[in-house]
Amino acid sequence: ETGVTQTPRHLVMGMTNKKSLKCEQHLGHNAMYWYKQSAKKPLELMFVYSLEERVENNSVPSRFSPECPNSSHLFLHLHTLQPEDSALYLCASSQEGGGETQYFGPGTRLLVL
Amino acid sequence: EDQVTQSPEALRLQEGESSSLNCSYTVSGLRGLFWYRQDPGKGPEFLFTLYSAGEEKEKERLKATLTKKESFLHITAPKPEDSATYLCAVKRADSWGKLQFGAGTQVVVTP
Protein backbone atom coordinates (compact mmCIF):
# COMPACT_ATOMS: atom_id res chain seq x y z
CA GLU A 1 0.00 0.00 0.00
CA THR A 2 1.20 3.50 -0.76
CA GLY A 3 0.04 7.01 0.10
CA VAL A 4 -3.14 7.38 2.14
CA THR A 5 -5.76 4.64 2.18
CA GLN A 6 -9.32 4.76 3.48
CA THR A 7 -11.89 2.06 4.23
CA PRO A 8 -14.66 1.51 3.51
CA ARG A 9 -15.00 3.39 0.24
CA HIS A 10 -18.78 3.44 0.48
CA LEU A 11 -21.04 3.25 3.52
CA VAL A 12 -24.80 3.35 3.98
CA MET A 13 -26.08 3.61 7.52
CA GLY A 14 -29.28 4.29 9.38
CA MET A 15 -29.60 7.11 11.85
CA THR A 16 -29.34 4.75 14.83
CA ASN A 17 -26.30 2.80 13.61
CA LYS A 18 -22.74 3.02 14.83
CA LYS A 19 -19.94 2.71 12.31
CA SER A 20 -16.28 3.66 11.97
CA LEU A 21 -14.19 5.01 9.13
CA LYS A 22 -10.54 4.02 8.95
CA CYS A 23 -7.57 5.87 7.47
CA GLU A 24 -3.97 4.73 7.17
CA GLN A 25 -1.02 6.74 5.88
CA HIS A 26 2.13 5.10 4.52
CA LEU A 27 4.12 8.34 4.10
CA GLY A 28 5.79 8.62 7.51
CA HIS A 29 3.95 11.87 8.25
CA ASN A 30 3.38 13.37 11.70
CA ALA A 31 -0.08 14.89 11.20
CA MET A 32 -3.44 13.53 10.08
CA TYR A 33 -6.74 15.20 9.25
CA TRP A 34 -10.43 14.51 8.70
CA TYR A 35 -12.33 16.64 6.17
CA LYS A 36 -15.98 16.67 5.12
CA GLN A 37 -16.90 17.43 1.52
CA SER A 38 -20.55 18.13 0.76
CA ALA A 39 -21.97 18.89 -2.66
CA LYS A 40 -21.26 22.42 -3.86
CA LYS A 41 -19.39 23.36 -0.66
CA PRO A 42 -15.67 23.79 0.04
CA LEU A 43 -13.84 21.11 1.96
CA GLU A 44 -14.50 21.56 5.68
CA LEU A 45 -11.77 20.67 8.15
CA MET A 46 -13.15 18.55 11.00
CA PHE A 47 -10.20 17.38 13.09
CA VAL A 48 -6.41 17.72 13.16
CA TYR A 49 -4.07 15.33 14.92
CA SER A 50 -0.38 15.92 15.51
CA LEU A 51 1.68 13.01 16.83
CA GLU A 52 -1.54 11.31 17.96
CA GLU A 53 -2.77 14.36 19.89
CA ARG A 54 -5.82 16.29 18.73
CA VAL A 55 -4.80 19.88 18.05
CA GLU A 56 -8.01 21.13 16.49
CA ASN A 57 -11.69 20.31 16.67
CA ASN A 58 -13.47 22.55 14.23
CA SER A 59 -16.83 22.79 16.06
CA VAL A 60 -17.83 19.32 14.98
CA PRO A 61 -20.95 17.72 16.57
CA SER A 62 -20.24 15.08 19.18
CA ARG A 63 -21.85 12.38 17.02
CA PHE A 64 -18.46 12.39 15.23
CA SER A 65 -15.68 11.00 17.43
CA PRO A 66 -12.09 10.80 16.14
CA GLU A 67 -9.38 8.46 17.38
CA CYS A 68 -5.68 8.43 16.52
CA PRO A 69 -3.98 5.39 18.12
CA ASN A 70 -0.64 6.04 16.40
CA SER A 71 0.86 8.35 13.80
CA SER A 72 -0.15 6.08 10.90
CA HIS A 73 -3.79 5.39 11.75
CA LEU A 74 -6.84 7.59 12.15
CA PHE A 75 -10.43 6.61 12.82
CA LEU A 76 -13.72 8.48 12.71
CA HIS A 77 -16.40 6.89 14.85
CA LEU A 78 -19.95 7.69 13.80
CA HIS A 79 -23.14 7.36 15.86
CA THR A 80 -26.71 8.62 15.60
CA LEU A 81 -25.94 10.57 12.44
CA GLN A 82 -28.40 12.78 10.57
CA PRO A 83 -29.23 12.69 6.84
CA GLU A 84 -27.39 16.01 6.41
CA ASP A 85 -24.20 14.21 7.45
CA SER A 86 -24.23 12.39 4.12
CA ALA A 87 -21.04 13.48 2.34
CA LEU A 88 -17.59 12.42 1.17
CA TYR A 89 -15.28 12.06 4.17
CA LEU A 90 -11.64 12.58 3.34
CA CYS A 91 -8.54 11.76 5.33
CA ALA A 92 -5.23 13.52 4.74
CA SER A 93 -1.73 13.51 6.17
CA SER A 94 1.22 15.88 6.13
CA GLN A 95 4.66 16.42 7.57
CA GLU A 96 4.26 19.58 9.63
CA GLY A 97 7.47 21.48 10.07
CA GLY A 98 8.58 19.98 6.75
CA GLY A 99 6.94 20.25 3.34
CA GLU A 100 3.51 20.63 4.94
CA THR A 101 1.67 19.59 1.81
CA GLN A 102 -1.39 17.54 2.70
CA TYR A 103 -1.91 14.30 0.79
CA PHE A 104 -5.43 12.94 0.61
CA GLY A 105 -6.95 9.50 0.60
CA PRO A 106 -9.68 8.44 -1.85
CA GLY A 107 -12.46 9.19 0.63
CA THR A 108 -15.45 7.36 2.06
CA ARG A 109 -18.81 8.16 0.47
CA LEU A 110 -21.32 8.12 3.35
CA LEU A 111 -25.09 7.99 2.96
CA VAL A 112 -27.25 8.35 6.06
CA LEU A 113 -30.82 7.16 5.66
CA GLU B 1 -11.54 36.07 8.59
CA ASP B 2 -9.54 34.22 5.93
CA GLN B 3 -11.25 33.89 2.57
CA VAL B 4 -10.50 31.94 -0.58
CA THR B 5 -12.55 32.64 -3.71
CA GLN B 6 -12.15 30.71 -6.94
CA SER B 7 -13.40 31.79 -10.33
CA PRO B 8 -15.00 30.86 -12.57
CA GLU B 9 -17.17 28.22 -10.89
CA ALA B 10 -17.18 26.20 -14.10
CA LEU B 11 -15.25 26.33 -17.35
CA ARG B 12 -15.88 24.50 -20.59
CA LEU B 13 -12.97 24.36 -23.03
CA GLN B 14 -12.33 22.88 -26.42
CA GLU B 15 -9.29 20.63 -26.62
CA GLY B 16 -6.28 22.87 -27.23
CA GLU B 17 -8.02 26.04 -25.99
CA SER B 18 -5.78 27.52 -23.27
CA SER B 19 -7.30 29.29 -20.26
CA SER B 20 -6.64 30.38 -16.69
CA LEU B 21 -8.30 29.74 -13.35
CA ASN B 22 -8.21 32.33 -10.58
CA CYS B 23 -7.84 31.94 -6.83
CA SER B 24 -8.18 35.16 -4.83
CA TYR B 25 -7.31 35.06 -1.17
CA THR B 26 -7.28 37.20 1.93
CA VAL B 27 -5.21 35.71 4.69
CA SER B 28 -3.13 37.17 7.44
CA GLY B 29 0.40 35.93 6.95
CA LEU B 30 0.39 33.41 4.09
CA ARG B 31 2.45 30.28 4.76
CA GLY B 32 1.62 28.61 1.47
CA LEU B 33 -0.93 28.29 -1.32
CA PHE B 34 -1.82 24.84 -2.62
CA TRP B 35 -3.44 23.63 -5.83
CA TYR B 36 -5.18 20.27 -6.08
CA ARG B 37 -7.01 18.41 -8.81
CA GLN B 38 -10.08 16.34 -7.88
CA ASP B 39 -11.83 13.81 -10.09
CA PRO B 40 -15.47 12.89 -9.31
CA GLY B 41 -15.81 10.61 -6.28
CA LYS B 42 -12.07 10.70 -5.53
CA GLY B 43 -9.79 12.48 -3.11
CA PRO B 44 -7.90 15.64 -4.12
CA GLU B 45 -4.60 15.01 -5.89
CA PHE B 46 -1.76 17.40 -5.05
CA LEU B 47 -0.46 19.58 -7.88
CA PHE B 48 1.58 22.52 -6.57
CA THR B 49 2.64 24.47 -3.50
CA LEU B 50 3.58 28.14 -3.83
CA TYR B 51 5.19 29.99 -0.93
CA SER B 52 5.95 33.53 -2.02
CA ALA B 53 4.79 36.18 -4.48
CA GLY B 54 6.45 35.82 -7.85
CA GLU B 55 6.89 32.09 -7.55
CA GLU B 56 5.88 29.90 -10.50
CA LYS B 57 5.65 26.12 -10.88
CA GLU B 58 4.92 23.96 -13.90
CA LYS B 59 3.81 20.41 -14.50
CA GLU B 60 2.99 19.20 -17.99
CA ARG B 61 0.22 21.51 -19.30
CA LEU B 62 -0.31 23.26 -15.95
CA LYS B 63 1.45 26.33 -14.62
CA ALA B 64 0.71 27.99 -11.28
CA THR B 65 1.66 31.54 -10.35
CA LEU B 66 1.32 33.56 -7.16
CA THR B 67 0.93 37.24 -6.30
CA LYS B 68 0.21 38.85 -2.95
CA LYS B 69 -3.54 38.66 -3.53
CA GLU B 70 -4.19 35.84 -5.97
CA SER B 71 -2.94 32.78 -7.75
CA PHE B 72 -3.56 31.63 -11.30
CA LEU B 73 -3.57 28.12 -12.68
CA HIS B 74 -2.89 28.28 -16.40
CA ILE B 75 -3.91 25.32 -18.53
CA THR B 76 -2.07 25.30 -21.86
CA ALA B 77 -3.49 23.32 -24.79
CA PRO B 78 -5.74 21.21 -22.53
CA LYS B 79 -6.71 17.65 -23.29
CA PRO B 80 -9.92 15.83 -22.24
CA GLU B 81 -8.00 14.11 -19.44
CA ASP B 82 -7.48 17.54 -17.85
CA SER B 83 -11.20 17.59 -17.05
CA ALA B 84 -11.55 17.79 -13.26
CA THR B 85 -12.34 20.16 -10.42
CA TYR B 86 -9.35 22.27 -9.47
CA LEU B 87 -9.12 23.30 -5.82
CA CYS B 88 -7.10 26.09 -4.26
CA ALA B 89 -6.23 26.24 -0.55
CA VAL B 90 -4.24 28.60 1.68
CA LYS B 91 -2.39 28.07 4.91
CA ARG B 92 -1.62 30.77 7.45
CA ALA B 93 1.80 31.04 8.99
CA ASP B 94 0.34 30.79 12.51
CA SER B 95 -2.04 27.94 11.72
CA TRP B 96 -0.78 24.49 12.54
CA GLY B 97 -1.87 22.23 9.71
CA LYS B 98 -5.09 24.05 8.85
CA LEU B 99 -5.93 24.62 5.18
CA GLN B 100 -8.70 26.96 4.02
CA PHE B 101 -10.16 25.69 0.74
CA GLY B 102 -11.99 27.49 -2.04
CA ALA B 103 -15.10 26.00 -3.63
CA GLY B 104 -13.21 24.90 -6.73
CA THR B 105 -13.45 25.40 -10.50
CA GLN B 106 -14.98 22.57 -12.50
CA VAL B 107 -13.19 22.24 -15.84
CA VAL B 108 -14.58 20.23 -18.76
CA VAL B 109 -12.42 19.80 -21.85
CA THR B 110 -14.23 18.51 -24.92
CA PRO B 111 -12.51 16.83 -27.90
XYZ file of N, CA and C in Angstrom:
672
model
N 0.830 -1.198 0.000
C 0.000 0.000 0.000
C 0.866 1.249 0.000
N 0.451 2.251 -0.719
C 1.195 3.497 -0.759
C 0.259 4.659 -0.480
N 0.825 5.798 -0.081
C 0.041 7.006 0.100
C -0.909 6.888 1.284
N -2.122 7.373 1.094
C -3.143 7.385 2.137
C -4.299 6.499 1.689
N -4.662 5.537 2.514
C -5.764 4.639 2.182
C -6.924 4.839 3.146
N -8.127 4.618 2.650
C -9.323 4.756 3.481
C -10.255 3.577 3.239
N -10.871 3.105 4.321
C -11.893 2.063 4.226
C -13.034 2.365 5.181
N -14.275 2.009 4.841
C -14.660 1.515 3.515
C -14.718 2.660 2.500
N -14.874 2.348 1.251
C -15.000 3.390 0.240
C -16.435 3.912 0.163
N -17.377 3.051 0.487
C -18.785 3.443 0.480
C -19.439 2.894 1.743
N -20.366 3.681 2.300
C -21.043 3.253 3.525
C -22.454 3.815 3.538
N -23.421 2.932 3.792
C -24.804 3.348 3.976
C -25.193 2.962 5.397
N -25.706 3.912 6.151
C -26.081 3.609 7.524
C -27.374 4.310 7.921
N -28.079 3.685 8.842
C -29.279 4.291 9.384
C -28.920 5.262 10.485
N -29.872 6.065 10.872
C -29.603 7.113 11.853
C -29.273 6.567 13.227
N -29.618 5.307 13.498
C -29.345 4.745 14.826
C -28.106 3.854 14.833
N -27.473 3.683 13.690
C -26.298 2.803 13.609
C -25.062 3.441 14.213
N -24.081 2.577 14.482
C -22.735 3.023 14.833
C -21.767 2.397 13.844
N -20.931 3.200 13.261
C -19.942 2.708 12.307
C -18.642 3.488 12.506
N -17.563 2.968 11.892
C -16.275 3.659 11.966
C -15.629 3.720 10.593
N -14.999 4.838 10.319
C -14.186 5.013 9.129
C -12.726 4.875 9.532
N -11.952 4.252 8.640
C -10.540 4.022 8.945
C -9.663 4.696 7.898
N -8.551 5.250 8.360
C -7.569 5.867 7.474
C -6.181 5.397 7.886
N -5.353 5.126 6.901
C -3.971 4.732 7.169
C -3.054 5.471 6.210
N -1.974 6.049 6.752
C -1.015 6.737 5.882
C 0.320 5.993 5.913
N 0.896 5.865 4.708
C 2.133 5.104 4.524
C 3.273 6.036 4.127
N 3.182 7.308 4.549
C 4.120 8.339 4.102
C 5.068 8.782 5.209
N 4.920 8.231 6.402
C 5.787 8.617 7.511
C 5.521 10.012 8.033
N 4.302 10.511 7.830
C 3.953 11.871 8.245
C 3.647 11.945 9.740
N 3.626 13.187 10.269
C 3.376 13.366 11.701
C 2.035 14.020 12.004
N 1.225 14.278 10.972
C -0.077 14.894 11.197
C -1.121 14.240 10.305
N -2.334 14.119 10.833
C -3.441 13.533 10.079
C -4.701 14.366 10.281
N -5.585 14.311 9.295
C -6.743 15.201 9.250
C -7.986 14.447 8.790
N -9.146 14.907 9.265
C -10.433 14.514 8.695
C -11.095 15.746 8.104
N -11.580 15.596 6.859
C -12.333 16.638 6.175
C -13.699 16.071 5.775
N -14.675 16.997 5.655
C -15.984 16.665 5.116
C -16.172 17.446 3.830
N -16.625 16.747 2.776
C -16.903 17.429 1.516
C -18.347 17.161 1.118
N -19.154 18.219 1.180
C -20.552 18.135 0.765
C -20.676 18.751 -0.615
N -21.755 18.393 -1.308
C -21.966 18.892 -2.665
C -21.990 20.416 -2.676
N -21.263 20.990 -3.621
C -21.263 22.423 -3.862
C -20.700 23.258 -2.707
N -19.991 22.619 -1.777
C -19.387 23.355 -0.659
C -17.889 23.080 -0.607
N -17.112 24.044 -0.104
C -15.672 23.786 0.038
C -15.401 22.692 1.060
N -14.236 22.081 0.952
C -13.838 21.112 1.965
C -13.854 21.774 3.343
N -14.418 21.059 4.311
C -14.499 21.559 5.678
C -13.585 20.715 6.566
N -12.644 21.376 7.217
C -11.770 20.667 8.150
C -12.560 20.288 9.397
N -12.443 19.030 9.795
C -13.148 18.552 10.995
C -12.191 18.431 12.174
N -11.138 17.654 11.985
C -10.204 17.377 13.089
C -8.775 17.369 12.558
N -7.842 17.776 13.455
C -6.414 17.721 13.155
C -5.730 16.979 14.284
N -4.873 16.040 13.932
C -4.073 15.327 14.915
C -2.597 15.517 14.603
N -1.823 15.833 15.633
C -0.378 15.920 15.512
C 0.243 14.936 16.491
N 1.020 14.007 15.979
C 1.682 13.010 16.828
C 0.690 12.387 17.800
N -0.459 12.005 17.255
C -1.536 11.315 17.963
C -2.304 12.198 18.950
N -2.002 13.475 19.020
C -2.770 14.356 19.893
C -3.654 15.271 19.046
N -4.917 15.431 19.485
C -5.816 16.293 18.726
C -5.440 17.750 18.965
N -5.180 18.479 17.913
C -4.803 19.879 18.051
C -5.902 20.811 17.599
N -6.917 20.290 16.919
C -8.014 21.132 16.493
C -9.279 20.302 16.343
N -10.360 20.866 16.860
C -11.690 20.307 16.670
C -12.526 21.459 16.148
N -12.870 21.403 14.892
C -13.472 22.551 14.230
C -14.980 22.612 14.448
N -15.404 22.679 15.720
C -16.831 22.793 16.061
C -17.647 21.676 15.440
N -17.148 20.474 15.560
C -17.832 19.318 14.978
C -18.778 18.712 16.022
N -20.005 18.334 15.610
C -20.947 17.720 16.572
C -20.369 16.461 17.202
N -20.804 16.194 18.422
C -20.242 15.081 19.176
C -20.613 13.716 18.607
N -21.516 13.661 17.649
C -21.846 12.384 17.016
C -20.690 11.889 16.128
N -19.692 12.767 15.906
C -18.459 12.390 15.233
C -17.358 12.323 16.296
N -16.691 11.172 16.400
C -15.683 10.999 17.429
C -14.399 10.458 16.800
N -13.329 11.269 16.751
C -12.093 10.797 16.141
C -11.227 10.020 17.134
N -10.345 9.207 16.558
C -9.383 8.464 17.378
C -8.108 8.293 16.564
N -6.968 8.561 17.202
C -5.684 8.428 16.520
C -4.765 7.587 17.404
N -4.768 6.276 17.240
C -3.984 5.395 18.124
C -2.488 5.478 17.897
N -2.057 5.853 16.706
C -0.638 6.042 16.396
C -0.520 6.971 15.202
N 0.675 7.318 14.824
C 0.862 8.347 13.796
C 0.472 7.871 12.406
N 0.195 6.592 12.225
C -0.153 6.080 10.895
C -1.641 5.807 10.722
N -2.394 5.784 11.823
C -3.793 5.393 11.747
C -4.698 6.450 12.348
N -5.850 6.628 11.699
C -6.844 7.591 12.153
C -8.217 6.986 11.917
N -9.078 7.120 12.930
C -10.433 6.606 12.820
C -11.424 7.748 13.031
N -12.611 7.572 12.434
C -13.718 8.477 12.711
C -14.913 7.615 13.076
N -15.281 7.675 14.354
C -16.405 6.887 14.849
C -17.690 7.691 14.691
N -18.696 7.027 14.136
C -19.953 7.691 13.802
C -21.100 7.067 14.594
N -21.963 7.908 15.172
C -23.140 7.360 15.855
C -24.274 8.363 15.843
N -25.468 7.839 15.678
C -26.709 8.623 15.599
C -26.555 9.807 14.654
N -26.127 9.512 13.427
C -25.938 10.572 12.439
C -27.277 11.037 11.874
N -27.248 12.186 11.215
C -28.404 12.776 10.570
C -28.246 12.693 9.052
N -29.345 12.744 8.312
C -29.230 12.691 6.844
C -28.307 13.772 6.277
N -28.253 14.925 6.921
C -27.393 16.007 6.412
C -25.902 15.716 6.601
N -25.592 14.629 7.300
C -24.199 14.211 7.446
C -23.719 13.406 6.244
N -24.613 13.096 5.346
C -24.230 12.389 4.116
C -23.254 13.266 3.334
N -22.102 12.696 2.987
C -21.041 13.476 2.337
C -19.885 12.546 1.991
N -18.859 13.123 1.385
C -17.594 12.418 1.167
C -16.659 12.797 2.311
N -16.186 11.803 3.050
C -15.277 12.061 4.166
C -13.865 11.710 3.725
N -13.001 12.708 3.834
C -11.639 12.578 3.337
C -10.642 12.628 4.480
N -9.659 11.774 4.396
C -8.543 11.761 5.330
C -7.321 12.301 4.596
N -6.474 13.004 5.321
C -5.232 13.523 4.736
C -4.107 13.413 5.757
N -2.880 13.477 5.268
C -1.733 13.509 6.169
C -0.706 14.490 5.632
N 0.157 14.962 6.530
C 1.221 15.880 6.129
C 2.381 15.776 7.097
N 3.499 16.337 6.699
C 4.659 16.424 7.572
C 4.765 17.879 8.001
N 4.212 18.204 9.153
C 4.261 19.579 9.630
C 5.668 19.892 10.112
N 6.102 21.107 9.771
C 7.474 21.476 10.069
C 8.398 21.049 8.945
N 7.822 20.400 7.929
C 8.578 19.975 6.750
C 7.921 20.558 5.512
N 7.565 19.747 4.552
C 6.942 20.252 3.337
C 5.535 20.786 3.559
N 4.837 20.183 4.518
C 3.506 20.629 4.939
C 2.422 20.438 3.903
N 2.720 19.882 2.769
C 1.674 19.590 1.805
C 0.830 18.442 2.337
N -0.490 18.590 2.244
C -1.389 17.538 2.695
C -1.712 16.613 1.526
N -1.604 15.318 1.786
C -1.914 14.296 0.791
C -3.175 13.579 1.235
N -4.105 13.443 0.285
C -5.427 12.941 0.609
C -5.609 11.482 0.215
N -6.496 10.819 0.970
C -6.953 9.499 0.596
C -8.092 9.595 -0.405
N -8.614 8.443 -0.841
C -9.680 8.437 -1.848
C -11.049 8.812 -1.287
N -11.197 8.789 0.032
C -12.461 9.187 0.627
C -13.409 8.021 0.888
N -14.338 8.273 1.800
C -15.454 7.356 2.063
C -16.738 8.099 1.736
N -17.515 7.554 0.817
C -18.815 8.158 0.475
C -19.842 7.621 1.454
N -20.387 8.505 2.295
C -21.320 8.117 3.347
C -22.727 8.581 3.010
N -23.674 7.660 3.134
C -25.089 7.990 2.955
C -25.824 7.604 4.228
N -26.482 8.580 4.831
C -27.251 8.348 6.055
C -28.732 8.374 5.717
N -29.395 7.259 5.993
C -30.818 7.158 5.658
C -31.698 7.424 6.869
N -11.478 37.504 8.819
C -11.538 36.067 8.593
C -10.907 35.742 7.233
N -10.166 34.641 7.181
C -9.539 34.223 5.930
C -10.596 33.858 4.893
N -10.324 34.232 3.649
C -11.254 33.891 2.574
C -10.494 33.425 1.345
N -11.054 32.440 0.668
C -10.500 31.938 -0.584
C -11.642 31.867 -1.586
N -11.498 32.576 -2.703
C -12.550 32.641 -3.714
C -11.983 32.198 -5.051
N -12.605 31.201 -5.646
C -12.149 30.706 -6.938
C -13.129 31.098 -8.032
N -12.567 31.451 -9.187
C -13.401 31.790 -10.333
C -12.728 31.334 -11.628
N -13.548 30.999 -12.650
C -15.003 30.864 -12.570
C -15.400 29.609 -11.798
N -16.696 29.446 -11.547
C -17.167 28.219 -10.889
C -17.029 27.036 -11.824
N -17.268 27.268 -13.108
C -17.184 26.204 -14.100
C -16.609 26.775 -15.390
N -15.917 25.908 -16.123
C -15.245 26.330 -17.346
C -15.304 25.194 -18.355
N -15.793 25.502 -19.526
C -15.877 24.499 -20.586
C -14.920 24.913 -21.691
N -13.996 24.045 -22.038
C -12.967 24.355 -23.027
C -12.962 23.335 -24.144
N -12.595 23.806 -25.333
C -12.325 22.884 -26.424
C -10.895 22.378 -26.246
N -10.642 21.172 -26.674
C -9.287 20.634 -26.625
C -8.343 21.596 -27.333
N -7.244 21.950 -26.648
C -6.280 22.874 -27.233
C -6.520 24.328 -26.908
N -7.660 24.655 -26.304
C -8.015 26.041 -25.990
C -7.478 26.403 -24.603
N -6.418 27.165 -24.543
C -5.777 27.517 -23.268
C -6.643 28.484 -22.463
N -6.526 28.410 -21.141
C -7.297 29.292 -20.261
C -6.637 29.354 -18.894
N -7.185 30.219 -18.036
C -6.640 30.382 -16.691
C -7.737 30.338 -15.647
N -7.422 29.749 -14.502
C -8.304 29.735 -13.347
C -7.736 30.689 -12.301
N -8.645 31.347 -11.567
C -8.211 32.326 -10.581
C -8.530 31.874 -9.168
N -7.622 32.175 -8.253
C -7.835 31.937 -6.831
C -7.445 33.212 -6.093
N -8.428 33.937 -5.607
C -8.177 35.160 -4.832
C -8.238 34.833 -3.351
N -7.334 35.397 -2.586
C -7.311 35.059 -1.168
C -7.061 36.291 -0.306
N -7.629 36.250 0.889
C -7.282 37.204 1.932
C -6.930 36.380 3.149
N -5.686 36.475 3.547
C -5.209 35.712 4.695
C -4.125 36.521 5.379
N -4.121 36.447 6.661
C -3.133 37.171 7.440
C -1.885 36.318 7.587
N -0.842 36.695 6.858
C 0.404 35.933 6.954
C 0.346 34.605 6.219
N 0.498 34.634 4.898
C 0.395 33.415 4.094
C 1.621 32.533 4.318
N 1.354 31.250 4.624
C 2.447 30.281 4.764
C 2.644 29.552 3.436
N 1.533 29.307 2.743
C 1.619 28.607 1.469
C 0.274 28.555 0.782
N 0.294 28.448 -0.537
C -0.931 28.289 -1.322
C -0.798 26.992 -2.101
N -1.853 26.199 -2.073
C -1.822 24.843 -2.617
C -2.867 24.690 -3.710
N -2.497 23.998 -4.781
C -3.445 23.631 -5.832
C -3.588 22.112 -5.851
N -4.854 21.684 -5.974
C -5.178 20.265 -6.082
C -6.102 20.060 -7.272
N -6.081 18.845 -7.772
C -7.014 18.413 -8.805
C -7.871 17.312 -8.179
N -9.200 17.364 -8.429
C -10.079 16.338 -7.879
C -10.991 15.789 -8.970
N -10.929 14.483 -9.172
C -11.835 13.806 -10.086
C -13.077 13.373 -9.311
N -14.211 13.220 -10.001
C -15.471 12.891 -9.309
C -15.345 11.648 -8.441
N -15.799 11.756 -7.193
C -15.808 10.615 -6.281
C -14.457 10.220 -5.745
N -13.426 11.029 -5.996
C -12.071 10.696 -5.533
C -11.519 11.793 -4.629
N -10.427 11.488 -3.942
C -9.788 12.483 -3.111
C -8.966 13.457 -3.934
N -8.732 14.659 -3.413
C -7.905 15.638 -4.120
C -6.483 15.117 -4.344
N -5.954 15.414 -5.523
C -4.598 15.013 -5.893
C -3.727 16.263 -5.903
N -2.636 16.241 -5.174
C -1.760 17.398 -5.053
C -1.122 17.761 -6.389
N -1.118 19.074 -6.675
C -0.462 19.575 -7.875
C 0.754 20.436 -7.525
N 0.513 21.558 -6.830
C 1.581 22.522 -6.569
C 1.447 23.134 -5.177
N 2.592 23.573 -4.649
C 2.638 24.465 -3.501
C 3.441 25.686 -3.883
N 2.889 26.885 -3.582
C 3.579 28.140 -3.825
C 3.739 28.852 -2.492
N 4.917 29.410 -2.244
C 5.191 29.985 -0.932
C 5.325 31.501 -0.921
N 5.738 32.088 -2.055
C 5.953 33.531 -2.023
C 5.569 34.157 -3.356
N 5.197 35.444 -3.295
C 4.788 36.179 -4.484
C 5.894 36.140 -5.522
N 5.493 35.908 -6.771
C 6.452 35.819 -7.850
C 6.857 34.398 -8.191
N 6.510 33.476 -7.318
C 6.887 32.085 -7.547
C 6.004 31.470 -8.627
N 6.593 30.606 -9.453
C 5.876 29.897 -10.498
C 6.300 28.433 -10.470
N 5.327 27.541 -10.769
C 5.646 26.123 -10.879
C 4.889 25.527 -12.052
N 5.510 24.566 -12.709
C 4.920 23.959 -13.895
C 4.929 22.448 -13.795
N 3.891 21.865 -14.402
C 3.812 20.409 -14.503
C 2.989 20.081 -15.731
N 3.630 19.542 -16.722
C 2.986 19.200 -17.993
C 2.266 20.441 -18.542
N 0.957 20.403 -18.695
C 0.221 21.509 -19.302
C -0.232 22.554 -18.272
N 0.132 22.370 -17.031
C -0.308 23.259 -15.954
C 0.833 24.140 -15.466
N 0.490 25.405 -15.200
C 1.452 26.335 -14.622
C 0.745 27.173 -13.571
N 1.304 27.222 -12.367
C 0.711 27.987 -11.277
C 1.601 29.175 -10.946
N 0.952 30.327 -10.720
C 1.659 31.541 -10.352
C 1.027 32.142 -9.112
N 1.792 32.984 -8.415
C 1.318 33.556 -7.156
C 1.689 35.027 -7.062
N 0.687 35.849 -6.673
C 0.931 37.237 -6.303
C 0.517 37.405 -4.851
N 0.549 38.632 -4.350
C 0.205 38.854 -2.946
C -1.286 38.730 -2.674
N -2.099 38.711 -3.739
C -3.544 38.657 -3.532
C -4.216 37.494 -4.242
N -3.526 36.883 -5.209
C -4.190 35.837 -5.974
C -3.191 34.879 -6.601
N -3.736 33.755 -7.032
C -2.941 32.778 -7.753
C -3.708 32.392 -9.013
N -2.968 32.082 -10.052
C -3.561 31.626 -11.296
C -3.054 30.221 -11.610
N -3.956 29.428 -12.148
C -3.574 28.125 -12.684
C -3.841 28.175 -14.187
N -2.771 28.190 -14.954
C -2.888 28.285 -16.404
C -2.886 26.866 -16.977
N -3.849 26.617 -17.852
C -3.905 25.324 -18.533
C -3.619 25.579 -20.011
N -2.502 25.061 -20.480
C -2.073 25.297 -21.860
C -2.424 24.083 -22.715
N -3.107 24.362 -23.833
C -3.493 23.315 -24.792
C -4.083 22.099 -24.061
N -5.194 22.305 -23.331
C -5.739 21.212 -22.526
C -6.210 20.029 -23.367
N -6.201 18.873 -22.707
C -6.708 17.646 -23.291
C -7.908 17.176 -22.458
N -8.751 16.308 -23.005
C -9.918 15.828 -22.241
C -9.557 15.270 -20.872
N -8.389 14.673 -20.734
C -7.999 14.106 -19.443
C -7.683 15.182 -18.398
N -7.650 16.437 -18.803
C -7.483 17.536 -17.848
C -8.814 17.933 -17.206
N -9.885 17.319 -17.635
C -11.198 17.586 -17.047
C -11.205 17.141 -15.595
N -11.556 18.056 -14.696
C -11.550 17.792 -13.257
C -12.002 19.050 -12.543
N -12.150 18.965 -11.239
C -12.343 20.156 -10.424
C -10.994 20.534 -9.823
N -10.627 21.792 -9.978
C -9.347 22.270 -9.468
C -9.598 23.086 -8.205
N -8.931 22.689 -7.129
C -9.124 23.298 -5.816
C -7.891 24.100 -5.415
N -8.152 25.239 -4.799
C -7.104 26.087 -4.256
C -7.270 26.135 -2.744
N -6.168 26.159 -2.008
C -6.232 26.238 -0.550
C -5.076 27.083 -0.044
N -5.298 27.787 1.078
C -4.235 28.598 1.678
C -3.988 28.153 3.110
N -2.779 28.392 3.544
C -2.386 28.068 4.910
C -1.737 29.296 5.530
N -2.199 29.648 6.726
C -1.616 30.768 7.455
C -0.333 30.351 8.149
N 0.531 31.318 8.333
C 1.802 31.037 8.990
C 1.610 30.604 10.438
N 0.535 31.102 11.096
C 0.335 30.789 12.515
C -0.683 29.674 12.720
N -1.010 28.968 11.645
C -2.043 27.945 11.716
C -1.410 26.581 11.547
N -1.431 25.789 12.601
C -0.783 24.489 12.543
C -1.646 23.535 11.743
N -1.230 23.248 10.518
C -1.870 22.227 9.713
C -3.181 22.583 9.047
N -3.746 23.749 9.333
C -5.088 24.045 8.848
C -5.060 24.685 7.470
N -5.763 24.070 6.514
C -5.926 24.615 5.176
C -7.329 25.184 5.020
N -7.419 26.354 4.369
C -8.703 26.955 4.024
C -8.893 26.757 2.526
N -9.934 26.015 2.145
C -10.157 25.690 0.741
C -11.152 26.638 0.084
N -10.971 26.858 -1.228
C -11.990 27.492 -2.040
C -12.987 26.436 -2.508
N -14.026 26.898 -3.183
C -15.100 26.000 -3.626
C -14.732 25.215 -4.881
N -13.668 25.643 -5.567
C -13.207 24.902 -6.730
C -13.723 25.446 -8.054
N -13.019 25.116 -9.126
C -13.447 25.396 -10.498
C -13.562 24.072 -11.230
N -14.746 23.810 -11.750
C -14.976 22.572 -12.502
C -14.627 22.813 -13.958
N -13.659 22.076 -14.468
C -13.190 22.241 -15.843
C -13.605 21.026 -16.668
N -14.224 21.296 -17.812
C -14.580 20.234 -18.761
C -13.896 20.553 -20.077
N -13.117 19.633 -20.582
C -12.424 19.801 -21.852
C -13.021 18.817 -22.853
N -13.570 19.361 -23.928
C -14.226 18.511 -24.924
C -13.317 18.309 -26.133
N -13.379 17.128 -26.743
C -12.506 16.830 -27.905
C -12.860 17.704 -29.106
